[in-house]
Amino acid sequence: MREVFHLQEEYLLSIKDVCKSFSGVKVLKNVCLNIKAGTIHSLMGENGAGKSTLMKCLFGIYKQDEGAFYFKGEPFNFTDPKHALENGVSMVHQELNQVTKRTITDNIWLGRYPTKGFFVDEKKMHGDTMSLFKRLNIHLDPKTRLDQLSVSQRQMVEIAKAVSYDARIIVLDEPTSSLTSHEVEMLFAIMRRLRDEGVGIVYISHKMEEIFQVSDEVTILRDGSYIGTEDIKDLTMEKIVNMMVGRDLDDRFPPKDNEPSDVHMSVKNLSTRYSPIIHDVNFELRRGEILGVAGLVGAGRTEMLEAIFGARTLKSGEIYIDGKKIDNSTPHKAINNKFALLTEERRETGLYPIADITFNSCISNIQAYKNKIGFLDDKKMKEDTDIQIKNMRIKTPNRREKIRSLSGGNQQKVIIGRWLLTNPDILLLDEPTRGIDVGAKYEIYQLIINLAKTGKSIIVVSSEMPELLGITNRIMVMSNGYVSGTVNTDETTQREIFNLSTKYLNNNREAEV
Ligand SMILES: Nc1ncnc2c1ncn2[C@@H]1O[C@H](COP(=O)(O)OP(=O)(O)OP(=O)(O)O)[C@@H](O)[C@H]1O
Ligand SMILES: [Mg+2]
């Protein structure tokens, strides 16, 4: 026995043979993981592989059925997250779980307010938050209420909170899903600094480029089983993908065999009234076409989709479908005009967590399930949901499962499926594969191409250049609220798109036109 501990002493954290089942389904099967002090250790695996569950067992949110955790060779077991935090383990969760009606300061110090006599020492709390933000280079006023922040700012607050515990082990579960590239750089700088101070960091992300940028070591899980741990320098992307999915993925993209035909939608002089402003956007979308939208964060891509969908106040703009002017002044009208918008922040804004998959799938199209006397057609809802689960390969025992018990990526798939069930003609997809693993990405690409083949017209906003090049027919580039160019995908390069993205960065558009 002693020998085993001896072996483990070099590790800050050892996880040994952890098993966990939910309602009889084993989602962790003898998982092992060893984290050295002063390293960034990435944990990878497909959606539903068990990454978050393993970390929740470590953090005391779930209790593992079997197996053990060791801190520097000594066994430990946290009874709850508070216990974990007090013992130097903190975690940034995949799902933001904050009290949005309270201030940043309140959220960070919740449950451990410093006191002065009987009173909460507000001044100290504020001061501590300020110095924490200074250390992390975060520019936010601690007195701001959380519901006034963007999702990315709220994510930074969560990260600051995790750091504030002076933890020896920090788990970051997809912390960058909604951060801008600048914020990602900042986060990586923080992570590297903590690593150099000897902290062990467990990093979970589906973004391959990031994994290679920050990791020292990578561990891969597949279907709840431990597959292996490697030094980052011994890994390639192909090797990681192979370990994750258990076979080679020859192509990242399915064949692009949709054939755009006549003009389906024209957008003319679209400008929004309030910041972030988009200026005079004009373009045509052909039937069966997949039009990509590229640009840097803040270029106005999301706002452009929202403007088309009636979710922004317009200064000017007209939308034509098959040459006929339509009124999309509210999302409700847009839905009636057979538009669908998949929002970027869908996990925060689009879920009904305690409802089951069936409800979450059918809610946007609920009218369609009402029978003559106004009752919901349960059978049809069930059938459609089962088809979605199958088509999108949503990993779940059945459609009655509560959506909050699905893995993060699988929740995303349910929401994508929900919009598809509204049978839209024009789909506006904002970052459709964010948080989704490589294998499932392929399936979503195939789904998008198949939809285009049936005559649906699709706009895809994406920050992933390979994705835009892989599945679109044309790419429209936005820069600082303007369209800076439109290119045929087969004739362009990453370089050209990048140049167009930065074209109006210095506000030099007015000078040019
Ligand atoms: N509370 C729960 N009740 C029932 N099943 C659960 C619960 N939490 C997780 N699961 C199941 O356990 C499996 C692993 O989920 P987990 O969230 O750990 O995956 P993940 O690797 O983090 O995936 P992702 O990349 O999508 O975040 C999934 O099949 C999920 O549906
Ligand atoms: Mg997860």
mmCIF file of C-alpha atoms in Angstrom, residues 121-458:
data_model
loop_
_atom_site.group_PDB
_atom_site.id
_atom_site.type_symbol
_atom_site.label_atom_id
_atom_site.label_comp_id
_atom_site.label_asym_id
_atom_site.label_seq_id
_atom_site.Cartn_x
_atom_site.Cartn_y
_atom_site.Cartn_z
ATOM 1 C CA ASP A 121 -16.753 44.669 6.065
ATOM 2 C CA GLU A 122 -17.871 46.179 2.765
ATOM 3 C CA LYS A 123 -14.791 48.303 2.436
ATOM 4 C CA LYS A 124 -12.414 45.389 2.729
ATOM 5 C CA MET A 125 -14.499 43.359 0.317
ATOM 6 C CA HIS A 126 -14.413 46.120 -2.252
ATOM 7 C CA GLY A 127 -10.693 46.678 -1.746
ATOM 8 C CA ASP A 128 -9.934 42.975 -2.045
ATOM 9 C CA THR A 129 -11.929 42.783 -5.274
ATOM 10 C CA MET A 130 -10.092 45.769 -6.684
ATOM 11 C CA SER A 131 -6.693 44.287 -5.941
ATOM 12 C CA LEU A 132 -7.771 40.914 -7.329
ATOM 13 C CA PHE A 133 -8.880 42.589 -10.560
ATOM 14 C CA LYS A 134 -5.686 44.553 -10.725
ATOM 15 C CA ARG A 135 -3.644 41.401 -10.347
ATOM 16 C CA LEU A 136 -5.631 39.722 -13.112
ATOM 17 C CA ASN A 137 -5.767 42.784 -15.318
ATOM 18 C CA ILE A 138 -9.576 42.871 -15.316
ATOM 19 C CA HIS A 139 -11.195 46.237 -15.913
ATOM 20 C CA LEU A 140 -14.619 46.085 -14.329
ATOM 21 C CA ASP A 141 -16.269 48.088 -11.578
ATOM 22 C CA PRO A 142 -16.853 45.636 -8.683
ATOM 23 C CA LYS A 143 -20.087 47.476 -7.826
ATOM 24 C CA THR A 144 -21.714 46.527 -11.124
ATOM 25 C CA ARG A 145 -24.591 44.096 -10.953
ATOM 26 C CA LEU A 146 -24.009 40.890 -12.828
ATOM 27 C CA ASP A 147 -27.066 41.254 -15.027
ATOM 28 C CA GLN A 148 -25.411 44.317 -16.536
ATOM 29 C CA LEU A 149 -22.432 42.344 -17.761
ATOM 30 C CA SER A 150 -21.951 40.419 -20.975
ATOM 31 C CA VAL A 151 -21.534 36.657 -20.758
ATOM 32 C CA SER A 152 -17.823 37.016 -21.380
ATOM 33 C CA GLN A 153 -17.460 39.531 -18.551
ATOM 34 C CA ARG A 154 -19.405 37.241 -16.257
ATOM 35 C CA GLN A 155 -17.050 34.464 -17.199
ATOM 36 C CA MET A 156 -14.079 36.645 -16.231
ATOM 37 C CA VAL A 157 -15.736 37.263 -12.836
ATOM 38 C CA GLU A 158 -16.044 33.507 -12.336
ATOM 39 C CA ILE A 159 -12.381 33.073 -13.159
ATOM 40 C CA ALA A 160 -11.402 35.840 -10.726
ATOM 41 C CA LYS A 161 -13.489 34.141 -8.063
ATOM 42 C CA ALA A 162 -11.712 30.815 -8.596
ATOM 43 C CA VAL A 163 -8.343 32.526 -8.336
ATOM 44 C CA SER A 164 -9.393 34.428 -5.200
ATOM 45 C CA TYR A 165 -9.380 31.229 -3.167
ATOM 46 C CA ASP A 166 -5.601 30.872 -3.535
ATOM 47 C CA ALA A 167 -6.228 27.326 -4.625
ATOM 48 C CA ARG A 168 -3.517 24.734 -5.271
ATOM 49 C CA ILE A 169 -5.664 23.059 -7.891
ATOM 50 C CA ILE A 170 -7.873 25.003 -10.264
ATOM 51 C CA VAL A 171 -10.266 23.356 -12.670
ATOM 52 C CA LEU A 172 -11.411 25.394 -15.659
ATOM 53 C CA ASP A 173 -14.285 23.735 -17.502
ATOM 54 C CA GLU A 174 -14.600 25.387 -20.929
ATOM 55 C CA PRO A 175 -13.866 28.840 -19.569
ATOM 56 C CA THR A 176 -13.202 30.405 -22.954
ATOM 57 C CA SER A 177 -16.436 29.481 -24.694
ATOM 58 C CA SER A 178 -17.584 33.077 -24.855
ATOM 59 C CA LEU A 179 -14.405 35.055 -24.329
ATOM 60 C CA THR A 180 -13.000 37.368 -26.979
ATOM 61 C CA SER A 181 -9.556 36.497 -28.278
ATOM 62 C CA HIS A 182 -8.091 39.293 -26.208
ATOM 63 C CA GLU A 183 -9.713 37.925 -23.064
ATOM 64 C CA VAL A 184 -8.498 34.435 -23.932
ATOM 65 C CA GLU A 185 -4.953 35.789 -24.111
ATOM 66 C CA MET A 186 -5.440 37.398 -20.717
ATOM 67 C CA LEU A 187 -6.764 34.196 -19.235
ATOM 68 C CA PHE A 188 -3.813 32.247 -20.621
ATOM 69 C CA ALA A 189 -1.427 34.755 -19.081
ATOM 70 C CA ILE A 190 -3.152 34.256 -15.710
ATOM 71 C CA MET A 191 -3.009 30.480 -16.108
ATOM 72 C CA ARG A 192 0.681 30.528 -16.939
ATOM 73 C CA ARG A 193 1.440 32.749 -13.972
ATOM 74 C CA LEU A 194 -0.451 30.446 -11.613
ATOM 75 C CA ARG A 195 1.322 27.467 -13.103
ATOM 76 C CA ASP A 196 4.670 29.091 -12.479
ATOM 77 C CA GLU A 197 3.604 29.622 -8.881
ATOM 78 C CA GLY A 198 3.146 25.838 -8.625
ATOM 79 C CA VAL A 199 -0.611 25.557 -9.066
ATOM 80 C CA GLY A 200 -1.940 22.495 -10.892
ATOM 81 C CA ILE A 201 -4.467 23.506 -13.524
ATOM 82 C CA VAL A 202 -6.982 21.206 -15.152
ATOM 83 C CA TYR A 203 -8.145 22.756 -18.395
ATOM 84 C CA ILE A 204 -11.150 21.521 -20.364
ATOM 85 C CA SER A 205 -11.751 22.822 -23.879
ATOM 86 C CA HIS A 206 -12.847 21.671 -27.314
ATOM 87 C CA LYS A 207 -10.719 24.282 -29.047
ATOM 88 C CA MET A 208 -7.796 22.398 -30.477
ATOM 89 C CA GLU A 209 -5.660 25.487 -31.120
ATOM 90 C CA GLU A 210 -5.970 26.516 -27.465
ATOM 91 C CA ILE A 211 -4.988 23.072 -26.264
ATOM 92 C CA PHE A 212 -1.721 23.303 -28.154
ATOM 93 C CA GLN A 213 -1.179 26.870 -26.987
ATOM 94 C CA VAL A 214 -1.403 26.321 -23.221
ATOM 95 C CA SER A 215 -1.132 22.667 -22.238
ATOM 96 C CA ASP A 216 1.841 20.868 -20.802
ATOM 97 C CA GLU A 217 0.062 17.526 -20.745
ATOM 98 C CA VAL A 218 -3.169 16.165 -22.155
ATOM 99 C CA THR A 219 -5.399 13.372 -20.885
ATOM 100 C CA ILE A 220 -8.107 11.915 -23.055
ATOM 101 C CA LEU A 221 -11.347 10.279 -21.995
ATOM 102 C CA ARG A 222 -13.624 8.377 -24.319
ATOM 103 C CA ASP A 223 -17.083 7.176 -23.303
ATOM 104 C CA GLY A 224 -16.255 7.432 -19.616
ATOM 105 C CA SER A 225 -12.980 5.518 -19.924
ATOM 106 C CA TYR A 226 -9.417 6.710 -19.502
ATOM 107 C CA ILE A 227 -7.587 6.473 -22.827
ATOM 108 C CA GLY A 228 -4.194 7.984 -22.097
ATOM 109 C CA THR A 229 -1.986 10.878 -21.047
ATOM 110 C CA GLU A 230 0.685 12.424 -23.237
ATOM 111 C CA ASP A 231 3.097 15.302 -23.215
ATOM 112 C CA ILE A 232 1.828 18.007 -25.522
ATOM 113 C CA LYS A 233 5.043 17.877 -27.517
ATOM 114 C CA ASP A 234 4.366 14.240 -28.399
ATOM 115 C CA LEU A 235 0.894 15.003 -29.712
ATOM 116 C CA THR A 236 -0.592 16.117 -32.994
ATOM 117 C CA MET A 237 -4.140 17.143 -33.677
ATOM 118 C CA GLU A 238 -4.734 13.925 -35.615
ATOM 119 C CA LYS A 239 -3.496 11.873 -32.704
ATOM 120 C CA ILE A 240 -5.771 13.652 -30.227
ATOM 121 C CA VAL A 241 -8.768 13.226 -32.516
ATOM 122 C CA ASN A 242 -7.956 9.579 -32.958
ATOM 123 C CA MET A 243 -7.740 9.036 -29.206
ATOM 124 C CA MET A 244 -10.966 10.965 -28.654
ATOM 125 C CA VAL A 245 -13.131 9.231 -31.209
ATOM 126 C CA GLY A 246 -11.333 5.903 -31.439
ATOM 127 C CA ARG A 247 -10.715 6.078 -35.179
ATOM 128 C CA ASP A 248 -9.160 8.407 -37.715
ATOM 129 C CA LEU A 249 -11.360 11.212 -38.896
ATOM 130 C CA ASP A 250 -10.112 11.543 -42.447
ATOM 131 C CA ASP A 251 -12.052 14.650 -43.231
ATOM 132 C CA ARG A 252 -13.091 17.386 -40.911
ATOM 133 C CA PHE A 253 -15.775 18.434 -43.375
ATOM 134 C CA PRO A 254 -18.375 16.545 -45.375
ATOM 135 C CA PRO A 255 -18.527 17.103 -49.152
ATOM 136 C CA LYS A 256 -20.058 20.458 -49.966
ATOM 137 C CA ASP A 257 -22.532 19.322 -52.584
ATOM 138 C CA ASN A 258 -25.321 21.851 -52.147
ATOM 139 C CA GLU A 259 -26.140 23.886 -55.217
ATOM 140 C CA PRO A 260 -27.180 27.483 -54.666
ATOM 141 C CA SER A 261 -29.802 28.643 -57.207
ATOM 142 C CA ASP A 262 -31.862 31.851 -57.525
ATOM 143 C CA VAL A 263 -31.815 34.754 -55.086
ATOM 144 C CA HIS A 264 -33.866 33.883 -52.012
ATOM 145 C CA MET A 265 -33.345 36.850 -49.701
ATOM 146 C CA SER A 266 -32.011 40.348 -50.312
ATOM 147 C CA VAL A 267 -30.992 42.640 -47.510
ATOM 148 C CA LYS A 268 -30.787 46.329 -48.372
ATOM 149 C CA ASN A 269 -29.270 49.233 -46.444
ATOM 150 C CA LEU A 270 -29.510 47.519 -43.086
ATOM 151 C CA SER A 271 -28.308 49.829 -40.314
ATOM 152 C CA THR A 272 -29.007 49.657 -36.597
ATOM 153 C CA ARG A 273 -29.759 52.605 -34.390
ATOM 154 C CA TYR A 274 -27.971 51.708 -31.183
ATOM 155 C CA SER A 275 -24.467 50.573 -30.406
ATOM 156 C CA PRO A 276 -22.896 48.299 -31.499
ATOM 157 C CA ILE A 277 -23.949 49.822 -34.763
ATOM 158 C CA ILE A 278 -23.939 48.107 -38.120
ATOM 159 C CA HIS A 279 -23.792 50.346 -41.147
ATOM 160 C CA ASP A 280 -25.523 49.963 -44.460
ATOM 161 C CA VAL A 281 -25.289 46.202 -44.909
ATOM 162 C CA ASN A 282 -26.311 44.981 -48.374
ATOM 163 C CA PHE A 283 -26.201 41.411 -49.601
ATOM 164 C CA GLU A 284 -28.072 38.648 -51.345
ATOM 165 C CA LEU A 285 -28.542 35.097 -50.143
ATOM 166 C CA ARG A 286 -29.309 32.486 -52.751
ATOM 167 C CA ARG A 287 -31.657 29.551 -52.267
ATOM 168 C CA GLY A 288 -29.711 26.558 -51.021
ATOM 169 C CA GLU A 289 -26.683 28.663 -50.262
ATOM 170 C CA ILE A 290 -24.506 28.618 -47.161
ATOM 171 C CA LEU A 291 -23.178 32.113 -46.640
ATOM 172 C CA GLY A 292 -20.448 32.505 -44.044
ATOM 173 C CA VAL A 293 -19.895 35.680 -42.078
ATOM 174 C CA ALA A 294 -16.364 36.340 -40.891
ATOM 175 C CA GLY A 295 -14.922 39.156 -38.828
ATOM 176 C CA LEU A 296 -13.265 39.894 -35.523
ATOM 177 C CA VAL A 297 -15.170 39.934 -32.253
ATOM 178 C CA GLY A 298 -17.067 43.222 -32.154
ATOM 179 C CA ALA A 299 -17.343 43.496 -35.942
ATOM 180 C CA GLY A 300 -21.136 43.416 -35.704
ATOM 181 C CA ARG A 301 -21.806 39.901 -36.967
ATOM 182 C CA THR A 302 -24.178 38.876 -34.180
ATOM 183 C CA GLU A 303 -25.899 42.270 -34.354
ATOM 184 C CA MET A 304 -26.401 41.824 -38.089
ATOM 185 C CA LEU A 305 -28.168 38.490 -37.561
ATOM 186 C CA GLU A 306 -30.256 39.984 -34.764
ATOM 187 C CA ALA A 307 -31.188 42.941 -36.977
ATOM 188 C CA ILE A 308 -32.429 40.593 -39.694
ATOM 189 C CA PHE A 309 -34.371 38.640 -37.079
ATOM 190 C CA GLY A 310 -36.135 41.726 -35.712
ATOM 191 C CA ALA A 311 -34.290 41.749 -32.418
ATOM 192 C CA ARG A 312 -32.610 45.161 -32.885
ATOM 193 C CA THR A 313 -33.941 48.628 -33.539
ATOM 194 C CA LEU A 314 -33.235 49.570 -37.131
ATOM 195 C CA LYS A 315 -32.205 52.933 -38.439
ATOM 196 C CA SER A 316 -32.838 51.756 -41.974
ATOM 197 C CA GLY A 317 -33.132 48.543 -43.883
ATOM 198 C CA GLU A 318 -35.363 46.387 -46.008
ATOM 199 C CA ILE A 319 -35.586 42.634 -46.373
ATOM 200 C CA TYR A 320 -36.978 40.937 -49.465
ATOM 201 C CA ILE A 321 -37.910 37.283 -49.840
ATOM 202 C CA ASP A 322 -38.222 36.145 -53.451
ATOM 203 C CA GLY A 323 -38.362 39.788 -54.458
ATOM 204 C CA LYS A 324 -41.212 40.605 -52.078
ATOM 205 C CA LYS A 325 -40.628 42.994 -49.222
ATOM 206 C CA ILE A 326 -41.336 41.474 -45.818
ATOM 207 C CA ASP A 327 -41.777 42.873 -42.316
ATOM 208 C CA ASN A 328 -39.332 41.355 -39.830
ATOM 209 C CA SER A 329 -39.639 44.096 -37.244
ATOM 210 C CA THR A 330 -40.017 41.675 -34.329
ATOM 211 C CA PRO A 331 -38.691 38.147 -33.741
ATOM 212 C CA HIS A 332 -42.284 36.941 -33.678
ATOM 213 C CA LYS A 333 -42.846 38.262 -37.198
ATOM 214 C CA ALA A 334 -39.527 36.826 -38.306
ATOM 215 C CA ILE A 335 -40.533 33.379 -37.039
ATOM 216 C CA ASN A 336 -43.828 33.678 -38.940
ATOM 217 C CA ASN A 337 -41.798 34.591 -42.014
ATOM 218 C CA LYS A 338 -39.989 31.281 -41.494
ATOM 219 C CA PHE A 339 -36.733 32.583 -40.118
ATOM 220 C CA ALA A 340 -34.859 30.875 -37.280
ATOM 221 C CA LEU A 341 -32.026 32.334 -35.233
ATOM 222 C CA LEU A 342 -29.674 30.145 -33.265
ATOM 223 C CA THR A 343 -28.139 32.517 -30.756
ATOM 224 C CA GLU A 344 -24.549 32.575 -29.697
ATOM 225 C CA GLU A 345 -25.320 32.521 -26.004
ATOM 226 C CA ARG A 346 -27.845 29.746 -26.314
ATOM 227 C CA ARG A 347 -26.785 27.863 -23.230
ATOM 228 C CA GLU A 348 -27.325 30.877 -21.020
ATOM 229 C CA THR A 349 -30.492 32.118 -22.659
ATOM 230 C CA GLY A 350 -32.057 29.202 -24.445
ATOM 231 C CA LEU A 351 -32.521 26.379 -21.959
ATOM 232 C CA TYR A 352 -35.385 25.314 -19.735
ATOM 233 C CA PRO A 353 -33.100 23.365 -17.386
ATOM 234 C CA ILE A 354 -35.594 21.413 -15.348
ATOM 235 C CA ALA A 355 -37.750 20.442 -18.312
ATOM 236 C CA ASP A 356 -37.037 17.299 -20.290
ATOM 237 C CA ILE A 357 -35.532 16.974 -23.744
ATOM 238 C CA THR A 358 -38.923 16.666 -25.423
ATOM 239 C CA PHE A 359 -40.120 19.988 -24.042
ATOM 240 C CA ASN A 360 -36.835 21.722 -24.809
ATOM 241 C CA SER A 361 -36.922 20.410 -28.371
ATOM 242 C CA CYS A 362 -40.501 21.329 -29.181
ATOM 243 C CA ILE A 363 -41.012 24.612 -27.327
ATOM 244 C CA SER A 364 -40.249 26.938 -30.240
ATOM 245 C CA ASN A 365 -42.702 25.154 -32.418
ATOM 246 C CA ILE A 366 -45.360 24.480 -29.820
ATOM 247 C CA GLN A 367 -48.223 25.792 -32.007
ATOM 248 C CA ALA A 368 -47.500 23.083 -34.526
ATOM 249 C CA TYR A 369 -48.144 20.414 -31.911
ATOM 250 C CA LYS A 370 -51.612 21.638 -30.938
ATOM 251 C CA ASN A 371 -54.410 19.462 -32.227
ATOM 252 C CA LYS A 372 -57.866 20.669 -33.250
ATOM 253 C CA ILE A 373 -59.136 21.111 -29.725
ATOM 254 C CA GLY A 374 -55.978 22.813 -28.539
ATOM 255 C CA PHE A 375 -54.330 19.933 -26.740
ATOM 256 C CA LEU A 376 -50.709 19.140 -27.357
ATOM 257 C CA ASP A 377 -50.110 16.181 -29.608
ATOM 258 C CA ASP A 378 -47.864 14.261 -27.283
ATOM 259 C CA LYS A 379 -47.215 11.447 -29.698
ATOM 260 C CA LYS A 380 -45.960 13.734 -32.449
ATOM 261 C CA MET A 381 -43.728 15.618 -30.016
ATOM 262 C CA LYS A 382 -42.201 12.362 -28.867
ATOM 263 C CA GLU A 383 -41.660 11.139 -32.412
ATOM 264 C CA ASP A 384 -40.010 14.348 -33.540
ATOM 265 C CA THR A 385 -37.798 14.458 -30.470
ATOM 266 C CA ASP A 386 -36.662 10.893 -31.046
ATOM 267 C CA ILE A 387 -35.785 11.767 -34.634
ATOM 268 C CA GLN A 388 -33.720 14.753 -33.449
ATOM 269 C CA ILE A 389 -31.928 12.637 -30.842
ATOM 270 C CA LYS A 390 -31.045 10.145 -33.535
ATOM 271 C CA ASN A 391 -30.084 12.642 -36.250
ATOM 272 C CA MET A 392 -27.909 14.769 -34.022
ATOM 273 C CA ARG A 393 -26.616 11.804 -32.026
ATOM 274 C CA ILE A 394 -27.599 13.393 -28.741
ATOM 275 C CA LYS A 395 -26.079 11.285 -26.003
ATOM 276 C CA THR A 396 -28.884 10.461 -23.567
ATOM 277 C CA PRO A 397 -30.683 7.372 -22.281
ATOM 278 C CA ASN A 398 -34.030 8.736 -23.554
ATOM 279 C CA ARG A 399 -36.069 11.843 -24.363
ATOM 280 C CA ARG A 400 -37.515 12.063 -20.838
ATOM 281 C CA GLU A 401 -34.143 12.993 -19.406
ATOM 282 C CA LYS A 402 -33.988 16.506 -17.906
ATOM 283 C CA ILE A 403 -31.919 18.713 -20.143
ATOM 284 C CA ARG A 404 -29.696 19.820 -17.272
ATOM 285 C CA SER A 405 -28.432 16.278 -16.882
ATOM 286 C CA LEU A 406 -27.032 16.256 -20.424
ATOM 287 C CA SER A 407 -23.416 17.166 -21.045
ATOM 288 C CA GLY A 408 -22.844 20.770 -22.130
ATOM 289 C CA GLY A 409 -22.300 19.920 -25.780
ATOM 290 C CA ASN A 410 -25.365 17.730 -25.927
ATOM 291 C CA GLN A 411 -27.486 20.539 -24.513
ATOM 292 C CA GLN A 412 -26.315 22.637 -27.444
ATOM 293 C CA LYS A 413 -27.411 19.976 -29.872
ATOM 294 C CA VAL A 414 -30.922 19.949 -28.385
ATOM 295 C CA ILE A 415 -31.238 23.676 -28.968
ATOM 296 C CA ILE A 416 -29.999 23.436 -32.545
ATOM 297 C CA GLY A 417 -32.511 20.654 -33.078
ATOM 298 C CA ARG A 418 -35.250 22.802 -31.585
ATOM 299 C CA TRP A 419 -34.835 25.432 -34.277
ATOM 300 C CA LEU A 420 -34.712 22.843 -37.012
ATOM 301 C CA LEU A 421 -38.103 21.569 -35.851
ATOM 302 C CA THR A 422 -39.651 24.960 -36.623
ATOM 303 C CA ASN A 423 -38.957 24.064 -40.244
ATOM 304 C CA PRO A 424 -37.490 27.426 -41.171
ATOM 305 C CA ASP A 425 -36.659 28.562 -44.715
ATOM 306 C CA ILE A 426 -33.860 30.839 -43.639
ATOM 307 C CA LEU A 427 -31.544 29.810 -40.839
ATOM 308 C CA LEU A 428 -29.329 32.281 -39.067
ATOM 309 C CA LEU A 429 -26.700 30.364 -37.116
ATOM 310 C CA ASP A 430 -24.412 32.179 -34.711
ATOM 311 C CA GLU A 431 -21.346 30.079 -33.848
ATOM 312 C CA PRO A 432 -23.226 26.810 -34.396
ATOM 313 C CA THR A 433 -20.439 24.507 -33.239
ATOM 314 C CA ARG A 434 -19.222 26.336 -30.170
ATOM 315 C CA GLY A 435 -18.599 23.865 -27.333
ATOM 316 C CA ILE A 436 -19.165 20.916 -29.629
ATOM 317 C CA ASP A 437 -16.575 18.162 -30.040
ATOM 318 C CA VAL A 438 -14.845 17.350 -33.329
ATOM 319 C CA GLY A 439 -16.890 14.275 -34.143
ATOM 320 C CA ALA A 440 -20.225 15.970 -33.512
ATOM 321 C CA LYS A 441 -19.067 19.020 -35.446
ATOM 322 C CA TYR A 442 -18.881 16.871 -38.551
ATOM 323 C CA GLU A 443 -22.480 15.813 -37.966
ATOM 324 C CA ILE A 444 -23.628 19.388 -37.585
ATOM 325 C CA TYR A 445 -21.806 20.381 -40.787
ATOM 326 C CA GLN A 446 -23.500 17.515 -42.583
ATOM 327 C CA LEU A 447 -26.848 18.647 -41.218
ATOM 328 C CA ILE A 448 -26.269 22.219 -42.423
ATOM 329 C CA ILE A 449 -25.256 21.041 -45.895
ATOM 330 C CA ASN A 450 -28.226 18.679 -46.094
ATOM 331 C CA LEU A 451 -30.572 21.503 -45.186
ATOM 332 C CA ALA A 452 -29.066 23.656 -47.921
ATOM 333 C CA LYS A 453 -29.589 20.771 -50.335
ATOM 334 C CA THR A 454 -33.303 20.802 -49.567
ATOM 335 C CA GLY A 455 -33.499 24.460 -50.528
ATOM 336 C CA LYS A 456 -33.034 26.130 -47.161
ATOM 337 C CA SER A 457 -30.776 29.156 -47.174
ATOM 338 C CA ILE A 458 -28.324 29.526 -44.358
#
